[in-house]
mmCIF file of the C-alpha atoms, coordinates in Angstrom:
data_MODEL
# 
_entry.id   MODEL 
# 
loop_
_atom_site.group_PDB 
_atom_site.id 
_atom_site.type_symbol 
_atom_site.label_atom_id 
_atom_site.label_alt_id 
_atom_site.label_comp_id 
_atom_site.label_asym_id 
_atom_site.label_entity_id 
_atom_site.label_seq_id 
_atom_site.pdbx_PDB_ins_code 
_atom_site.Cartn_x 
_atom_site.Cartn_y 
_atom_site.Cartn_z 
_atom_site.occupancy 
_atom_site.B_iso_or_equiv 
_atom_site.pdbx_formal_charge 
_atom_site.auth_seq_id 
_atom_site.auth_comp_id 
_atom_site.auth_asym_id 
_atom_site.auth_atom_id 
_atom_site.pdbx_PDB_model_num 
ATOM 1   C CA . MET A 1 1   ? -58.794 245.445 124.655 1.00 0.00 ? 1   MET A CA 1 
ATOM 2   C CA . THR A 1 2   ? -62.405 245.781 123.848 1.00 0.00 ? 2   THR A CA 1 
ATOM 3   C CA . ASP A 1 3   ? -61.964 249.390 123.074 1.00 0.00 ? 3   ASP A CA 1 
ATOM 4   C CA . CYS A 1 4   ? -59.300 248.685 120.515 1.00 0.00 ? 4   CYS A CA 1 
ATOM 5   C CA . PRO A 1 5   ? -60.280 250.084 117.020 1.00 0.00 ? 5   PRO A CA 1 
ATOM 6   C CA . LEU A 1 6   ? -58.015 247.011 115.242 1.00 0.00 ? 6   LEU A CA 1 
ATOM 7   C CA . VAL A 1 7   ? -60.517 244.455 116.808 1.00 0.00 ? 7   VAL A CA 1 
ATOM 8   C CA . GLY A 1 8   ? -62.216 242.579 113.758 1.00 0.00 ? 8   GLY A CA 1 
ATOM 9   C CA . THR A 1 9   ? -61.384 240.851 110.539 1.00 0.00 ? 9   THR A CA 1 
ATOM 10  C CA . TRP A 1 10  ? -59.388 242.626 107.834 1.00 0.00 ? 10  TRP A CA 1 
ATOM 11  C CA . GLU A 1 11  ? -58.932 241.440 104.239 1.00 0.00 ? 11  GLU A CA 1 
ATOM 12  C CA . LEU A 1 12  ? -55.516 242.001 102.508 1.00 0.00 ? 12  LEU A CA 1 
ATOM 13  C CA . VAL A 1 13  ? -55.887 244.514 99.507  1.00 0.00 ? 13  VAL A CA 1 
ATOM 14  C CA . GLY A 1 14  ? -52.280 245.363 98.976  1.00 0.00 ? 14  GLY A CA 1 
ATOM 15  C CA . TYR A 1 15  ? -48.815 244.063 99.833  1.00 0.00 ? 15  TYR A CA 1 
ATOM 16  C CA . GLU A 1 16  ? -46.009 246.404 98.307  1.00 0.00 ? 16  GLU A CA 1 
ATOM 17  C CA . VAL A 1 17  ? -42.352 247.042 99.122  1.00 0.00 ? 17  VAL A CA 1 
ATOM 18  C CA . PRO A 1 18  ? -41.995 250.542 97.887  1.00 0.00 ? 18  PRO A CA 1 
ATOM 19  C CA . ASP A 1 19  ? -38.269 250.887 98.252  1.00 0.00 ? 19  ASP A CA 1 
ATOM 20  C CA . ALA A 1 20  ? -37.401 247.594 96.341  1.00 0.00 ? 20  ALA A CA 1 
ATOM 21  C CA . GLU A 1 21  ? -36.400 247.199 92.661  1.00 0.00 ? 21  GLU A CA 1 
ATOM 22  C CA . PRO A 1 22  ? -39.329 247.703 90.380  1.00 0.00 ? 22  PRO A CA 1 
ATOM 23  C CA . GLU A 1 23  ? -39.371 244.013 89.603  1.00 0.00 ? 23  GLU A CA 1 
ATOM 24  C CA . ASP A 1 24  ? -39.735 243.245 93.408  1.00 0.00 ? 24  ASP A CA 1 
ATOM 25  C CA . ARG A 1 25  ? -42.308 246.033 94.629  1.00 0.00 ? 25  ARG A CA 1 
ATOM 26  C CA . HIS A 1 26  ? -45.128 243.268 94.632  1.00 0.00 ? 26  HIS A CA 1 
ATOM 27  C CA . PRO A 1 27  ? -43.713 240.130 95.679  1.00 0.00 ? 27  PRO A CA 1 
ATOM 28  C CA . LEU A 1 28  ? -47.201 238.637 96.168  1.00 0.00 ? 28  LEU A CA 1 
ATOM 29  C CA . GLY A 1 29  ? -48.486 239.771 92.776  1.00 0.00 ? 29  GLY A CA 1 
ATOM 30  C CA . SER A 1 30  ? -51.193 242.124 91.890  1.00 0.00 ? 30  SER A CA 1 
ATOM 31  C CA . ASP A 1 31  ? -54.016 240.330 93.606  1.00 0.00 ? 31  ASP A CA 1 
ATOM 32  C CA . PRO A 1 32  ? -52.873 239.041 97.030  1.00 0.00 ? 32  PRO A CA 1 
ATOM 33  C CA . LEU A 1 33  ? -54.987 237.261 99.503  1.00 0.00 ? 33  LEU A CA 1 
ATOM 34  C CA . GLY A 1 34  ? -54.997 237.325 103.158 1.00 0.00 ? 34  GLY A CA 1 
ATOM 35  C CA . ARG A 1 35  ? -56.693 237.731 106.348 1.00 0.00 ? 35  ARG A CA 1 
ATOM 36  C CA . LEU A 1 36  ? -55.870 239.627 109.525 1.00 0.00 ? 36  LEU A CA 1 
ATOM 37  C CA . ILE A 1 37  ? -57.780 238.900 112.894 1.00 0.00 ? 37  ILE A CA 1 
ATOM 38  C CA . TYR A 1 38  ? -57.675 240.949 116.054 1.00 0.00 ? 38  TYR A CA 1 
ATOM 39  C CA . THR A 1 39  ? -59.847 239.689 119.038 1.00 0.00 ? 39  THR A CA 1 
ATOM 40  C CA . ALA A 1 40  ? -60.949 241.780 121.925 1.00 0.00 ? 40  ALA A CA 1 
ATOM 41  C CA . ALA A 1 41  ? -59.204 239.226 124.112 1.00 0.00 ? 41  ALA A CA 1 
ATOM 42  C CA . GLY A 1 42  ? -55.847 240.239 122.679 1.00 0.00 ? 42  GLY A CA 1 
ATOM 43  C CA . ASP A 1 43  ? -55.303 237.466 120.284 1.00 0.00 ? 43  ASP A CA 1 
ATOM 44  C CA . MET A 1 44  ? -54.271 237.922 116.627 1.00 0.00 ? 44  MET A CA 1 
ATOM 45  C CA . ALA A 1 45  ? -53.525 235.916 113.507 1.00 0.00 ? 45  ALA A CA 1 
ATOM 46  C CA . VAL A 1 46  ? -52.411 236.751 109.982 1.00 0.00 ? 46  VAL A CA 1 
ATOM 47  C CA . HIS A 1 47  ? -52.073 234.953 106.675 1.00 0.00 ? 47  HIS A CA 1 
ATOM 48  C CA . TYR A 1 48  ? -50.919 236.677 103.537 1.00 0.00 ? 48  TYR A CA 1 
ATOM 49  C CA . MET A 1 49  ? -50.036 235.137 100.223 1.00 0.00 ? 49  MET A CA 1 
ATOM 50  C CA . ALA A 1 50  ? -49.911 235.499 96.481  1.00 0.00 ? 50  ALA A CA 1 
ATOM 51  C CA . GLY A 1 51  ? -53.360 235.094 94.825  1.00 0.00 ? 51  GLY A CA 1 
ATOM 52  C CA . ASP A 1 52  ? -51.950 233.076 91.883  1.00 0.00 ? 52  ASP A CA 1 
ATOM 53  C CA . ARG A 1 53  ? -49.904 230.383 93.854  1.00 0.00 ? 53  ARG A CA 1 
ATOM 54  C CA . PRO A 1 54  ? -49.467 227.109 91.900  1.00 0.00 ? 54  PRO A CA 1 
ATOM 55  C CA . ALA A 1 55  ? -51.854 224.340 93.069  1.00 0.00 ? 55  ALA A CA 1 
ATOM 56  C CA . PRO A 1 56  ? -50.139 220.972 93.773  1.00 0.00 ? 56  PRO A CA 1 
ATOM 57  C CA . ALA A 1 57  ? -51.184 217.919 91.632  1.00 0.00 ? 57  ALA A CA 1 
ATOM 58  C CA . THR A 1 58  ? -52.739 216.380 94.491  1.00 0.00 ? 58  THR A CA 1 
ATOM 59  C CA . ALA A 1 59  ? -55.297 217.759 97.057  1.00 0.00 ? 59  ALA A CA 1 
ATOM 60  C CA . ASN A 1 60  ? -53.439 215.974 100.037 1.00 0.00 ? 60  ASN A CA 1 
ATOM 61  C CA . TRP A 1 61  ? -50.645 218.143 101.321 1.00 0.00 ? 61  TRP A CA 1 
ATOM 62  C CA . ARG A 1 62  ? -48.609 215.181 102.711 1.00 0.00 ? 62  ARG A CA 1 
ATOM 63  C CA . PHE A 1 63  ? -48.381 213.564 99.185  1.00 0.00 ? 63  PHE A CA 1 
ATOM 64  C CA . THR A 1 64  ? -47.042 216.696 97.381  1.00 0.00 ? 64  THR A CA 1 
ATOM 65  C CA . THR A 1 65  ? -43.652 216.817 96.210  1.00 0.00 ? 65  THR A CA 1 
ATOM 66  C CA . ASP A 1 66  ? -40.899 218.882 97.930  1.00 0.00 ? 66  ASP A CA 1 
ATOM 67  C CA . ALA A 1 67  ? -41.036 221.266 94.848  1.00 0.00 ? 67  ALA A CA 1 
ATOM 68  C CA . GLU A 1 68  ? -44.645 221.773 95.012  1.00 0.00 ? 68  GLU A CA 1 
ATOM 69  C CA . LYS A 1 69  ? -44.376 222.571 98.827  1.00 0.00 ? 69  LYS A CA 1 
ATOM 70  C CA . LEU A 1 70  ? -41.659 224.986 98.068  1.00 0.00 ? 70  LEU A CA 1 
ATOM 71  C CA . ALA A 1 71  ? -43.636 226.789 95.454  1.00 0.00 ? 71  ALA A CA 1 
ATOM 72  C CA . ALA A 1 72  ? -46.675 226.915 97.788  1.00 0.00 ? 72  ALA A CA 1 
ATOM 73  C CA . VAL A 1 73  ? -44.728 228.539 100.662 1.00 0.00 ? 73  VAL A CA 1 
ATOM 74  C CA . ARG A 1 74  ? -42.424 230.656 98.659  1.00 0.00 ? 74  ARG A CA 1 
ATOM 75  C CA . ALA A 1 75  ? -45.199 233.234 98.362  1.00 0.00 ? 75  ALA A CA 1 
ATOM 76  C CA . TYR A 1 76  ? -46.896 232.731 101.682 1.00 0.00 ? 76  TYR A CA 1 
ATOM 77  C CA . GLY A 1 77  ? -46.493 234.344 105.188 1.00 0.00 ? 77  GLY A CA 1 
ATOM 78  C CA . GLY A 1 78  ? -48.366 233.928 108.329 1.00 0.00 ? 78  GLY A CA 1 
ATOM 79  C CA . TYR A 1 79  ? -48.179 234.049 112.196 1.00 0.00 ? 79  TYR A CA 1 
ATOM 80  C CA . SER A 1 80  ? -50.328 234.409 115.357 1.00 0.00 ? 80  SER A CA 1 
ATOM 81  C CA . GLY A 1 81  ? -49.988 235.309 118.864 1.00 0.00 ? 81  GLY A CA 1 
ATOM 82  C CA . ARG A 1 82  ? -50.989 238.075 121.282 1.00 0.00 ? 82  ARG A CA 1 
ATOM 83  C CA . TYR A 1 83  ? -50.883 241.816 120.428 1.00 0.00 ? 83  TYR A CA 1 
ATOM 84  C CA . THR A 1 84  ? -50.506 245.036 122.144 1.00 0.00 ? 84  THR A CA 1 
ATOM 85  C CA . TRP A 1 85  ? -52.187 248.127 120.907 1.00 0.00 ? 85  TRP A CA 1 
ATOM 86  C CA . HIS A 1 86  ? -50.142 251.531 121.322 1.00 0.00 ? 86  HIS A CA 1 
ATOM 87  C CA . GLY A 1 87  ? -52.198 254.004 119.530 1.00 0.00 ? 87  GLY A CA 1 
ATOM 88  C CA . ASP A 1 88  ? -49.972 254.632 116.501 1.00 0.00 ? 88  ASP A CA 1 
ATOM 89  C CA . ARG A 1 89  ? -48.507 251.127 116.561 1.00 0.00 ? 89  ARG A CA 1 
ATOM 90  C CA . VAL A 1 90  ? -49.210 247.765 117.326 1.00 0.00 ? 90  VAL A CA 1 
ATOM 91  C CA . SER A 1 91  ? -46.832 245.003 118.746 1.00 0.00 ? 91  SER A CA 1 
ATOM 92  C CA . HIS A 1 92  ? -47.346 241.398 117.435 1.00 0.00 ? 92  HIS A CA 1 
ATOM 93  C CA . HIS A 1 93  ? -46.027 238.901 120.129 1.00 0.00 ? 93  HIS A CA 1 
ATOM 94  C CA . VAL A 1 94  ? -45.259 235.891 117.871 1.00 0.00 ? 94  VAL A CA 1 
ATOM 95  C CA . GLU A 1 95  ? -46.099 232.463 119.088 1.00 0.00 ? 95  GLU A CA 1 
ATOM 96  C CA . ALA A 1 96  ? -46.474 230.475 115.986 1.00 0.00 ? 96  ALA A CA 1 
ATOM 97  C CA . CYS A 1 97  ? -45.160 231.242 112.622 1.00 0.00 ? 97  CYS A CA 1 
ATOM 98  C CA . ILE A 1 98  ? -44.120 229.759 109.261 1.00 0.00 ? 98  ILE A CA 1 
ATOM 99  C CA . HIS A 1 99  ? -40.772 231.403 109.801 1.00 0.00 ? 99  HIS A CA 1 
ATOM 100 C CA . PRO A 1 100 ? -39.309 229.753 112.945 1.00 0.00 ? 100 PRO A CA 1 
ATOM 101 C CA . ASN A 1 101 ? -36.932 232.508 113.698 1.00 0.00 ? 101 ASN A CA 1 
ATOM 102 C CA . TRP A 1 102 ? -39.787 234.858 114.335 1.00 0.00 ? 102 TRP A CA 1 
ATOM 103 C CA . ILE A 1 103 ? -41.286 232.699 117.255 1.00 0.00 ? 103 ILE A CA 1 
ATOM 104 C CA . GLY A 1 104 ? -40.908 234.382 120.423 1.00 0.00 ? 104 GLY A CA 1 
ATOM 105 C CA . THR A 1 105 ? -40.061 237.700 118.985 1.00 0.00 ? 105 THR A CA 1 
ATOM 106 C CA . THR A 1 106 ? -42.216 240.865 118.999 1.00 0.00 ? 106 THR A CA 1 
ATOM 107 C CA . LEU A 1 107 ? -42.860 242.564 115.621 1.00 0.00 ? 107 LEU A CA 1 
ATOM 108 C CA . VAL A 1 108 ? -43.689 246.175 115.916 1.00 0.00 ? 108 VAL A CA 1 
ATOM 109 C CA . ARG A 1 109 ? -45.953 247.836 113.213 1.00 0.00 ? 109 ARG A CA 1 
ATOM 110 C CA . GLY A 1 110 ? -46.801 251.150 112.507 1.00 0.00 ? 110 GLY A CA 1 
ATOM 111 C CA . VAL A 1 111 ? -50.448 251.857 112.065 1.00 0.00 ? 111 VAL A CA 1 
ATOM 112 C CA . GLU A 1 112 ? -52.406 254.105 109.928 1.00 0.00 ? 112 GLU A CA 1 
ATOM 113 C CA . LEU A 1 113 ? -56.212 253.740 110.440 1.00 0.00 ? 113 LEU A CA 1 
ATOM 114 C CA . THR A 1 114 ? -59.657 254.794 109.186 1.00 0.00 ? 114 THR A CA 1 
ATOM 115 C CA . ASP A 1 115 ? -63.119 253.209 109.839 1.00 0.00 ? 115 ASP A CA 1 
ATOM 116 C CA . THR A 1 116 ? -62.464 251.044 106.850 1.00 0.00 ? 116 THR A CA 1 
ATOM 117 C CA . GLU A 1 117 ? -59.025 250.900 106.060 1.00 0.00 ? 117 GLU A CA 1 
ATOM 118 C CA . LEU A 1 118 ? -55.688 249.817 107.970 1.00 0.00 ? 118 LEU A CA 1 
ATOM 119 C CA . VAL A 1 119 ? -51.890 250.144 106.749 1.00 0.00 ? 119 VAL A CA 1 
ATOM 120 C CA . LEU A 1 120 ? -49.254 248.441 108.597 1.00 0.00 ? 120 LEU A CA 1 
ATOM 121 C CA . ARG A 1 121 ? -45.492 248.650 107.962 1.00 0.00 ? 121 ARG A CA 1 
ATOM 122 C CA . ALA A 1 122 ? -42.522 247.759 110.087 1.00 0.00 ? 122 ALA A CA 1 
ATOM 123 C CA . ALA A 1 123 ? -42.299 250.521 112.780 1.00 0.00 ? 123 ALA A CA 1 
ATOM 124 C CA . GLU A 1 124 ? -38.338 250.372 112.869 1.00 0.00 ? 124 GLU A CA 1 
ATOM 125 C CA . PRO A 1 125 ? -37.430 249.353 109.270 1.00 0.00 ? 125 PRO A CA 1 
ATOM 126 C CA . GLY A 1 126 ? -34.339 247.275 108.900 1.00 0.00 ? 126 GLY A CA 1 
ATOM 127 C CA . PRO A 1 127 ? -31.589 247.551 106.305 1.00 0.00 ? 127 PRO A CA 1 
ATOM 128 C CA . ALA A 1 128 ? -33.695 245.737 103.653 1.00 0.00 ? 128 ALA A CA 1 
ATOM 129 C CA . PRO A 1 129 ? -36.663 247.374 101.957 1.00 0.00 ? 129 PRO A CA 1 
ATOM 130 C CA . THR A 1 130 ? -39.848 246.633 104.113 1.00 0.00 ? 130 THR A CA 1 
ATOM 131 C CA . PRO A 1 131 ? -43.279 245.741 102.929 1.00 0.00 ? 131 PRO A CA 1 
ATOM 132 C CA . VAL A 1 132 ? -46.519 248.012 103.503 1.00 0.00 ? 132 VAL A CA 1 
ATOM 133 C CA . LEU A 1 133 ? -49.753 245.809 103.830 1.00 0.00 ? 133 LEU A CA 1 
ATOM 134 C CA . ARG A 1 134 ? -53.113 247.479 103.177 1.00 0.00 ? 134 ARG A CA 1 
ATOM 135 C CA . TRP A 1 135 ? -56.190 245.866 104.610 1.00 0.00 ? 135 TRP A CA 1 
ATOM 136 C CA . ARG A 1 136 ? -59.871 246.454 104.430 1.00 0.00 ? 136 ARG A CA 1 
ATOM 137 C CA . ARG A 1 137 ? -62.234 245.719 107.347 1.00 0.00 ? 137 ARG A CA 1 
ATOM 138 C CA . ARG A 1 138 ? -64.509 243.033 106.525 1.00 0.00 ? 138 ARG A CA 1 
ATOM 139 C CA . SER A 1 139 ? -68.264 243.733 107.444 1.00 0.00 ? 139 SER A CA 1 
# 
C-alpha cells in the first residue's frame, strides 16, 4: 500500500453530524481532538474526542471514580486494525475498539481527498444520522 494517498498522520479538525438536531450536530464540541494514522504496511488507528473533556481528580486512571470514567469516555471514540483502500472509499477492518461490538467488523468510509484534507463519512449510512469527520494532513 505504499502508493496509497492516505498513508500518513492526520489531525482531526471537524466532527459534525449534519442531519442531527441542531443541539446534537457537534457531539465533540467546537474544538475536537484526534489523530488518524494510515501506514504503508496496511495498518490504521484512530482516536477522536471532545477537546474539553473533564479531567478526573486523580492522574492515575485506575483510581478514578466510575462517574469520572464515564464522563471521559462519553466523548471519546477510537479503534485500530487493518485497512483496504478502494479509491473513493476505505474499509477499516476493526481489531481493537472502545466499542466491543465493532471488533471483527469492517467499517466502510466514503473518502473525499486533497493533498492536505481528508473527509470521511459512512459509505452506507444507517437509519441514524451519521458523522462527517474532517482531517488535515500533518506535515
